[in-house]
Coordinates of C-alpha atoms and ligand atoms in Angstrom, one line a residue:
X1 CA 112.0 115.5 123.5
X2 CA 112.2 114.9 127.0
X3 CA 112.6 111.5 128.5
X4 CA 108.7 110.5 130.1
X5 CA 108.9 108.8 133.3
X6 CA 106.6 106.7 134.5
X7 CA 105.5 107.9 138.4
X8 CA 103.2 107.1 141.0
X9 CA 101.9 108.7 144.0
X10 CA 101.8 107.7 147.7
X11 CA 99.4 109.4 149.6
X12 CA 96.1 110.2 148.6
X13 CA 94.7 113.3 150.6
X14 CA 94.5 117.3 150.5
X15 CA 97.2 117.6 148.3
X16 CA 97.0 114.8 145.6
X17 CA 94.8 116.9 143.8
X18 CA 97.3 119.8 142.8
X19 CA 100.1 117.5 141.8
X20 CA 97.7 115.2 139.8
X21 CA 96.4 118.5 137.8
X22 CA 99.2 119.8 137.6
X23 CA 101.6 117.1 136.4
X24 CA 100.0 117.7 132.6
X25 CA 102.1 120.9 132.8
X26 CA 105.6 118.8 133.1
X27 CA 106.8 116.3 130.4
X28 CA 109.1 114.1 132.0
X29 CA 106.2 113.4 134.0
X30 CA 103.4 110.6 133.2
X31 CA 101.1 109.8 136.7
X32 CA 100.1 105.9 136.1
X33 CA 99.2 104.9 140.1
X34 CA 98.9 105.6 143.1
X35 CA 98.2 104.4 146.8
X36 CA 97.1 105.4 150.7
X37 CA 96.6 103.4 153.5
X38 CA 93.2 104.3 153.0
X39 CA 91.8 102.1 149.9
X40 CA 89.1 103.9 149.8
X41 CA 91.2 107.5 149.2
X42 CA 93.6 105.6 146.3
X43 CA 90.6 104.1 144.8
X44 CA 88.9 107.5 143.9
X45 CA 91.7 109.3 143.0
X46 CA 92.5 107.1 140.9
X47 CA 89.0 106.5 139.3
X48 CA 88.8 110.5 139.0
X49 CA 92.6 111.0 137.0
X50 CA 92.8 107.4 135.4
X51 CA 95.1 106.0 137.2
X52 CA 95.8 102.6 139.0
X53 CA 94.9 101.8 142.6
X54 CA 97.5 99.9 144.3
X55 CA 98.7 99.4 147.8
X56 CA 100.8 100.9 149.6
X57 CA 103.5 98.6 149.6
X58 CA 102.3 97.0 145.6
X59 CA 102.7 100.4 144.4
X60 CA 106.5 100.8 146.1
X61 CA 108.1 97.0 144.1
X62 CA 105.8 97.8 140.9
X63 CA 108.6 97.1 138.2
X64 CA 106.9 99.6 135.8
X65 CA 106.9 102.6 137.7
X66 CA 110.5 104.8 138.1
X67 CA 109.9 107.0 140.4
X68 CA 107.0 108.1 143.2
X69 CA 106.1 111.2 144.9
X70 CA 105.4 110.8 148.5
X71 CA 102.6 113.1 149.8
X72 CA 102.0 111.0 153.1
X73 CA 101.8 112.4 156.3
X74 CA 104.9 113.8 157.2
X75 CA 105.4 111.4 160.2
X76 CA 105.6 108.4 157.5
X77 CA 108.0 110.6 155.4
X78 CA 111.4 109.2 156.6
X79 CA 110.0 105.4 156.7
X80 CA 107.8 105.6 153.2
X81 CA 110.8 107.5 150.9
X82 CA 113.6 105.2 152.1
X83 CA 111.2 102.3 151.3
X84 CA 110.2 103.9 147.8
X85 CA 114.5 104.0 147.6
X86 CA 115.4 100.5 148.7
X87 CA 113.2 99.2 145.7
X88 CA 115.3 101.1 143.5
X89 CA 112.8 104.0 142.2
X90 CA 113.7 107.9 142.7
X91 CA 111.7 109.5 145.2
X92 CA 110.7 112.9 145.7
X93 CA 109.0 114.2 149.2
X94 CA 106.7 116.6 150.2
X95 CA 108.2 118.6 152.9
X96 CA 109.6 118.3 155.4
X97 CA 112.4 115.5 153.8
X98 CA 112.1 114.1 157.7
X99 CA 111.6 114.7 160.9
X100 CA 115.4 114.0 162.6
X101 CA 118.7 114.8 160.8
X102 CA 119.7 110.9 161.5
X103 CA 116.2 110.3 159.4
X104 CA 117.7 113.4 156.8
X105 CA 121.3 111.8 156.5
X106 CA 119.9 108.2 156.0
X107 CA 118.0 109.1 153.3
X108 CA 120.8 111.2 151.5
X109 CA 123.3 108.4 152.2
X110 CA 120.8 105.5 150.9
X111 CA 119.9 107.9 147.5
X112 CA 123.8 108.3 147.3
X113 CA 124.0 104.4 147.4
X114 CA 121.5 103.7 145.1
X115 CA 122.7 105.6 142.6
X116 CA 118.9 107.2 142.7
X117 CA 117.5 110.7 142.5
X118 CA 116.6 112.5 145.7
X119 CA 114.2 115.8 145.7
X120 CA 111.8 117.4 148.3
X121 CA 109.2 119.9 148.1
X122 CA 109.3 122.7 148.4
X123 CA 110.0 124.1 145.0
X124 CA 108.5 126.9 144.9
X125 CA 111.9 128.7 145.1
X126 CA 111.7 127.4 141.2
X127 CA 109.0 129.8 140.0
X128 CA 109.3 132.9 138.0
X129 CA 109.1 134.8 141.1
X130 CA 111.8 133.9 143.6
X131 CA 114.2 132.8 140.2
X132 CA 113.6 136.7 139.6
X133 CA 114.6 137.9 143.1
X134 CA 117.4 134.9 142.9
X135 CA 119.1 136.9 139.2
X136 CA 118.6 140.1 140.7
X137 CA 120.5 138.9 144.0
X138 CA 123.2 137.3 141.8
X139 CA 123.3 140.1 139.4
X140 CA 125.5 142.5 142.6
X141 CA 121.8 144.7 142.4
X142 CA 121.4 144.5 146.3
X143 CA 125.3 144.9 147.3
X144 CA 126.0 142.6 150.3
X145 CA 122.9 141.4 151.8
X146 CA 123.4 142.1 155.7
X147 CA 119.6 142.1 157.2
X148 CA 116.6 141.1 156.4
X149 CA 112.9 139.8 158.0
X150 CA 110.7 136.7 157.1
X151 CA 107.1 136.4 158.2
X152 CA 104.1 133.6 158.0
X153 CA 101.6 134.2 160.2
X154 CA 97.9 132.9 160.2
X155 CA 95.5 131.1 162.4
X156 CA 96.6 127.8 161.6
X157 CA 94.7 125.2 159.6
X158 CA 91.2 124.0 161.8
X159 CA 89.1 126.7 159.6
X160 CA 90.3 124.8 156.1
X161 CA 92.4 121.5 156.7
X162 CA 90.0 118.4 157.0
X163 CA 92.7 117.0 158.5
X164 CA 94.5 119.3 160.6
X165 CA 95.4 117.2 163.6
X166 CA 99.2 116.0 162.6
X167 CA 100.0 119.7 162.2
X168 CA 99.8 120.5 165.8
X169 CA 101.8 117.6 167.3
X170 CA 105.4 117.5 167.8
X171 CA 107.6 117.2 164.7
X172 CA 105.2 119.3 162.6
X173 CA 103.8 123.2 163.9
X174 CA 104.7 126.3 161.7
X175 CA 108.3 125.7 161.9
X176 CA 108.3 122.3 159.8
X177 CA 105.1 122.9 157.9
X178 CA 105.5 126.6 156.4
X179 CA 109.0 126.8 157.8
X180 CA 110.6 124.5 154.6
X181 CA 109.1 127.4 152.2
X182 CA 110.9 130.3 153.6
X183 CA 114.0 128.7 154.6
X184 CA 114.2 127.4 151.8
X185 CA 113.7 130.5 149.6
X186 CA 116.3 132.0 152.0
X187 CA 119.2 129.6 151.4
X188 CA 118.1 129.7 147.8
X189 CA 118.8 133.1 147.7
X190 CA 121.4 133.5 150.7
X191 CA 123.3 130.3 150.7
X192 CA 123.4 128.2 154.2
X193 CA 122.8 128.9 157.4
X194 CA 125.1 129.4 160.1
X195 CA 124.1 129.1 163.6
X196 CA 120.8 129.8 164.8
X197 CA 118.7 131.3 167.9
X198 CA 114.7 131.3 168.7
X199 CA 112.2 132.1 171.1
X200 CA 109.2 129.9 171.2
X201 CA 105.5 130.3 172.7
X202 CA 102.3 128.7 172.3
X203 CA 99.1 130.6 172.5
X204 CA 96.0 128.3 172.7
X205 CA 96.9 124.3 174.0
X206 CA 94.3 122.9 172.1
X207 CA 92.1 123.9 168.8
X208 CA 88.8 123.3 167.4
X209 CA 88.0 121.8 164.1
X210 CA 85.8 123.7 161.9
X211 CA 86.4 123.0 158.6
X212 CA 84.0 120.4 156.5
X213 CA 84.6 117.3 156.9
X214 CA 85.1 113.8 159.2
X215 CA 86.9 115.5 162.0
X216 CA 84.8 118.5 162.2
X217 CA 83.7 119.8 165.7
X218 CA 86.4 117.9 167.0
X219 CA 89.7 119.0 169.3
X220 CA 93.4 119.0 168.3
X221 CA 95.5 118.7 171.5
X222 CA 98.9 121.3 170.9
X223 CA 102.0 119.6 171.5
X224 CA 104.7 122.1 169.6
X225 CA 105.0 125.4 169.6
X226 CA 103.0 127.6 167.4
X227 CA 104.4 130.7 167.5
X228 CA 108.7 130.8 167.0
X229 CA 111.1 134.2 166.5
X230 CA 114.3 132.8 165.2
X231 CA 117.6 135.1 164.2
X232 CA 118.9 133.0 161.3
X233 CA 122.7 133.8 160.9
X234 CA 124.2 133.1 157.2
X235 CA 127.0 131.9 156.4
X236 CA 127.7 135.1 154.5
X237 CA 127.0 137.0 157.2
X238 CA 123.5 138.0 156.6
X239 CA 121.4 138.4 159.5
X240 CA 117.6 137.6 158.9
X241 CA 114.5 137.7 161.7
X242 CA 112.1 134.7 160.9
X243 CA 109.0 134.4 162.7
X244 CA 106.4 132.1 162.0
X245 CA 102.8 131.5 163.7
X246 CA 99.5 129.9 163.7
X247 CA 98.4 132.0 166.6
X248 CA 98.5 135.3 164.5
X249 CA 94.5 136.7 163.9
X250 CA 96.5 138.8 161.1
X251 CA 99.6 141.1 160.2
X252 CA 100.6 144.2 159.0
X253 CA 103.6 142.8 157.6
X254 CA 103.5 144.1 153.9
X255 CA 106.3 141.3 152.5
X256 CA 106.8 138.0 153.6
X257 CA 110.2 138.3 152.6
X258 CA 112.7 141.7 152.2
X259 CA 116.0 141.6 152.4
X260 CA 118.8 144.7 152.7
X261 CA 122.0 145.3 151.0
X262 CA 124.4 147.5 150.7
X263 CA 123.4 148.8 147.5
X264 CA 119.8 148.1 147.8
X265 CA 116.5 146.4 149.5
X266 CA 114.8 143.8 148.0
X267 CA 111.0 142.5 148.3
X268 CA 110.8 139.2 147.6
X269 CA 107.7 138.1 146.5
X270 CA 105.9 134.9 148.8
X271 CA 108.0 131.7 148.8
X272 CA 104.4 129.9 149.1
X273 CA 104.1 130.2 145.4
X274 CA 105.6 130.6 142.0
X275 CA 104.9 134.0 140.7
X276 CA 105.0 137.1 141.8
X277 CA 106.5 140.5 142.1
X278 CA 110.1 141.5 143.3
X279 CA 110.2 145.1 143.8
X280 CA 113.9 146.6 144.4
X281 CA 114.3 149.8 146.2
X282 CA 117.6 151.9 145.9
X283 CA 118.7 155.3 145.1
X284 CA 116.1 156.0 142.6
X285 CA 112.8 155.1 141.6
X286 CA 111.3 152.0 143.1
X287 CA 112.0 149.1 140.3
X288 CA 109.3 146.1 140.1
X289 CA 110.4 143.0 138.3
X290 CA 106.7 140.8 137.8
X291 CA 107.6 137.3 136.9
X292 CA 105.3 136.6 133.7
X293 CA 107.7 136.7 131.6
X294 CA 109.8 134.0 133.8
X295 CA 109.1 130.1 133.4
X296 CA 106.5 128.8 136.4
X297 CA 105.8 132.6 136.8
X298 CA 102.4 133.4 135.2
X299 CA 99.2 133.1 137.0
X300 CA 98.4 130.1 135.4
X301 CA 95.6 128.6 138.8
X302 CA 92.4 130.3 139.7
X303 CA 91.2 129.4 143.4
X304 CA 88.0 128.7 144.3
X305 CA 87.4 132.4 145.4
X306 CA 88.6 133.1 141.8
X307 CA 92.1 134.7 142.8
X308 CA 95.0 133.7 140.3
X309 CA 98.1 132.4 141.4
X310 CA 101.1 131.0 140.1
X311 CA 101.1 127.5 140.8
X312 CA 103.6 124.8 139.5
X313 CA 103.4 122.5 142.0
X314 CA 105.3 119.7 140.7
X315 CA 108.1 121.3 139.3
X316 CA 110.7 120.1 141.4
X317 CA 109.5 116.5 140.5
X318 CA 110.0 117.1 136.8
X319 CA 113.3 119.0 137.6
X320 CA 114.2 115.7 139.5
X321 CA 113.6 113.6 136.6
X322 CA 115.2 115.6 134.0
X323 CA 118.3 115.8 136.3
X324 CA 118.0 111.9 136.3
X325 CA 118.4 112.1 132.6
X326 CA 120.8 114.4 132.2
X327 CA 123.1 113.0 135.1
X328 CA 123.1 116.0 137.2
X329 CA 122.0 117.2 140.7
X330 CA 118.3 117.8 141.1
X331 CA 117.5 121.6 142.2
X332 CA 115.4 120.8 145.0
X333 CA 117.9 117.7 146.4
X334 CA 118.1 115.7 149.2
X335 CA 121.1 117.4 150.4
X336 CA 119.7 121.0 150.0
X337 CA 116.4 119.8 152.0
X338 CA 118.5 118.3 154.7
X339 CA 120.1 121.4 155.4
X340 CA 117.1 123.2 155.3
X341 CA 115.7 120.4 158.0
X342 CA 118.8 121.3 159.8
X343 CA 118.0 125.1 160.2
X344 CA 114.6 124.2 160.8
X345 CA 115.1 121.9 163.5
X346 CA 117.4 124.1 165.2
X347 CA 114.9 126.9 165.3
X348 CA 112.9 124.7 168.0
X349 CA 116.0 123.3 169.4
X350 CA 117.2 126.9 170.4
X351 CA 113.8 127.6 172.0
X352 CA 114.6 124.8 174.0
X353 CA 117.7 125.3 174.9
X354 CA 118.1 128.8 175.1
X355 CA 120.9 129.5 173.0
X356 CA 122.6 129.7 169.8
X357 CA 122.1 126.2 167.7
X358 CA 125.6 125.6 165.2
X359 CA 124.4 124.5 161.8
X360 CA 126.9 121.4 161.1
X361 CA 125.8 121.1 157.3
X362 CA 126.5 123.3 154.5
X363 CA 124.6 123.2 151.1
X364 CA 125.5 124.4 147.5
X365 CA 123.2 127.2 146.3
X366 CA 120.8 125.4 143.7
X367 CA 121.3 126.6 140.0
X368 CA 119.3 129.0 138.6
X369 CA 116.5 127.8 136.4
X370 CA 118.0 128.1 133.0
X371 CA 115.6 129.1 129.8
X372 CA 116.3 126.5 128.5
X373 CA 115.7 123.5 131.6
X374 CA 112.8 125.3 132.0
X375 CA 112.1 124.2 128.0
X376 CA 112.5 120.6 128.2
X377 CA 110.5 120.6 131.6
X378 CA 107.1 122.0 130.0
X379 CA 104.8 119.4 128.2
X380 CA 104.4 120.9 124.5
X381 CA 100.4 120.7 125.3
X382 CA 100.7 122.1 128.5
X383 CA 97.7 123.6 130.0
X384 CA 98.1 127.7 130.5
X385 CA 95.2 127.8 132.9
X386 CA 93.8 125.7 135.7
X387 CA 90.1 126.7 136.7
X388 CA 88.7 126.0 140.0
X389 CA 89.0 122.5 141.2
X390 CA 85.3 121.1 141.2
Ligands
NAD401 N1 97.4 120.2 152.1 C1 98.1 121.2 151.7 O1 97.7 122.3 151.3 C2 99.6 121.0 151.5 C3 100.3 121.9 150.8 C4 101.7 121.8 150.6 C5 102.3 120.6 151.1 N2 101.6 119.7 151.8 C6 102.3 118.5 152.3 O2 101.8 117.3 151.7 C7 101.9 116.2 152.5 C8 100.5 115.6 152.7 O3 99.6 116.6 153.2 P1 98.1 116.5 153.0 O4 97.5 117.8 153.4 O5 97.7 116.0 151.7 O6 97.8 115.4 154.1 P2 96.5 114.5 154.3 O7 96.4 114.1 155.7 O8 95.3 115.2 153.7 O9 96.8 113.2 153.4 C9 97.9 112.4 153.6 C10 97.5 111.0 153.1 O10 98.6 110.1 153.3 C11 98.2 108.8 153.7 N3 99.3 108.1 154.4 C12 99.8 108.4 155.5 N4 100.8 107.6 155.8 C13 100.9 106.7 154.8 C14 101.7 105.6 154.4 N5 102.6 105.2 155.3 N6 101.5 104.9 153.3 C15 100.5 105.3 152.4 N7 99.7 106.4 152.7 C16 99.9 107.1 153.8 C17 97.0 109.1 154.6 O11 96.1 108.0 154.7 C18 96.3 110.3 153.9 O12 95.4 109.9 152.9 C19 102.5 116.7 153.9 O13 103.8 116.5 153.9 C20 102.2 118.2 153.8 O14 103.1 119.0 154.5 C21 100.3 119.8 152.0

């Protein structure tokens, strides 16, 4: 049986809802509070999912909880998650870990201090999916990897975020928001970055709110670009074109993700979620490799629209924990983040600049998910299916 840990949330907004479902799915994982800035946010959430309301700063010292996920803005990332360390408790992030490597380093070094568990979203590169593209990397069935392409692109968040302003101001835009997920899946699968170079643009310098809510009708001001091309260079040697956009009306872009080997070309499915289908091209017939068979891989969350998806949001939190048990590095760590921050950073550094960015850190490639960690994470009375939120 897996060790339960008692964990609290801070930040109670667009996506307290997904971890607070979903946390039934994890066992180490038992939500007892949680808290905003906004009293009024903490107080229903935690009316609607049994929980304690607490402030911000009552939730952070409260002896009884071990650890908190931090779902605040990511401006108050850096401050809130070194706080959440000080007073002892492991803390894992939504993404980005920070904003500024000095912010990234501090936290790593304070975690490191503290003896105390350090993980940050994303961990989607856990799911069946990109764990499936991961074996099949690691299993010699692409050759050397040499190229490849990445692409998000949308028309930002105004049309669906009730809250969209933060993601248009410096220190957030597609790079750090969608960015983390792709990077991510890259180094997963790749292994760290190199050096870096990126073109920047901006398309519209301010944007209208239309989804539902407070802030409806209302106009974001665009201080960071929203449209970057970046050649990320591995420290492999593999050469992969990332671009990411809000600006884009739509794409014709059939994969977010393919990479190209020597011995074959991979489509990875979306790093945005958790299952999916890797499809491997080569001398022969076109091989797919679905990921319901994998751990986090069915389609286990039907959207409002009624499409499924794979969604385990969470994961990396219950991965944190049982690492805390068993005395081993969490999958989605600090360290791994803050490399991923590094490349990330650097992306709109290069754009700046107007030349290659060196990437100073280097990260260990996380370990596969076993079988058997994946066993211990899931809650015996796990849920299979999640139906529309109401
Ligand atoms: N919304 C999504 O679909 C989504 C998806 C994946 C990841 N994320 C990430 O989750 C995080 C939160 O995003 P969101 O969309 O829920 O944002 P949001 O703006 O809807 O909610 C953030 C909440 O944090 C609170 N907050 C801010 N600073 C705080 C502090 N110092 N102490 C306590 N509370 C504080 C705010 O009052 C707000 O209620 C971000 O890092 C974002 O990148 C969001």
């Amino acid at each position: 049986m897996a060790r339960q840990w008692n964990v609290g949330v801070l930040g109670c907004g667009n996506i307290f809802d997904a971890y607070a479902r979903l946390s039934a799915v994890f066992a180490p994982v038992k939500l007892v509070a949680c808290a905003d800035l906004n009293g009024e946010a903490a107080a229903a959430k935690a009316a609607r999912y049994g929980l304690e309301a607490l402030a911000p700063d009552a939730l952070i010292a409260h002896p009884g909880i071990d650890a908190i996920i931090n779902l605040t803005n990511p401006a108050s990332h850096a401050a809130t998650t070194a706080a959440i360390l000080r007073a002892g408790k492991h803390a894992y992030g939504e993404k980005p870990l920070a904003l500024t490597l000095a912010d990234g380093d501090a936290l790593v070094a304070l975690a490191d201090s503290r003896g105390l568990m350090l993980a940050s979203a994303p961990d989607t590169f856990l799911g069946g999916a990109q764990q499936t593209a991961r074996r099949l990397i690691d299993e010699g069935r692409l050759g050397t990897v040499k190229s490849g392409s990445a692409h998000f692109m949308n028309h930002g968040m105004e049309r669906w975020h009730p809250n969209p302003h933060p993601y248009y101001q410096r220190g957030a835009g597609p790079v750090l928001d969608m960015g983390p997920y792709y990077v991510s899946a890259l180094v997963n699968l790749l292994g760290p970055v190199r050096r870096v170079v990126a073109l920047a643009t901006t398309f519209f310098d301010e944007r209208l709110v239309t989804a539902d809510g407070p802030n409806r009708g209302s106009r974001v001001p665009v201080t960071t670009p929203t449209t970057s091309q970046a050649l990320l260079e591995f420290r492999s040697g593999a050469q992969i074109h990332f671009s990411v956009s809000y600006d884009n009306w739509g794409h014709g872009h059939r994969n977010p993700i393919e990479l190209h080997g020597t011995l074959g070309s991979l489509m990875v499915p979306d790093p945005n979620y958790f299952a999916g289908v890797a499809e491997l091209h080569g001398d022969g017939e076109v091989q797919r490799f679905g990921s319901e068979g994998v751990a986090f891989g069915q389609d286990n969350w039907i959207e409002v629209k009624g499409t499924r998806i794979g969604n385990y949001r969470g994961a990396g939190v219950a991965d944190m924990l049982d690492a805390a048990e068993h005395g081993r590095p969490p999958r989605a760590s600090g360290r791994f983040a803050r490399h991923v921050l590094e490349v990330l950073l650097a992306i709109i550094e290069s754009a700046e600049v107007g030349r290659f960015v060196e990437i100073a850190s280097t990260t260990d490639r996380p370990a596969p998910m076993t079988a058997e960690d994946a066993a211990r994470l899931i809650a015996p009375d796990a849920p299979q299916t999640f139906a529309p939120d109401a």
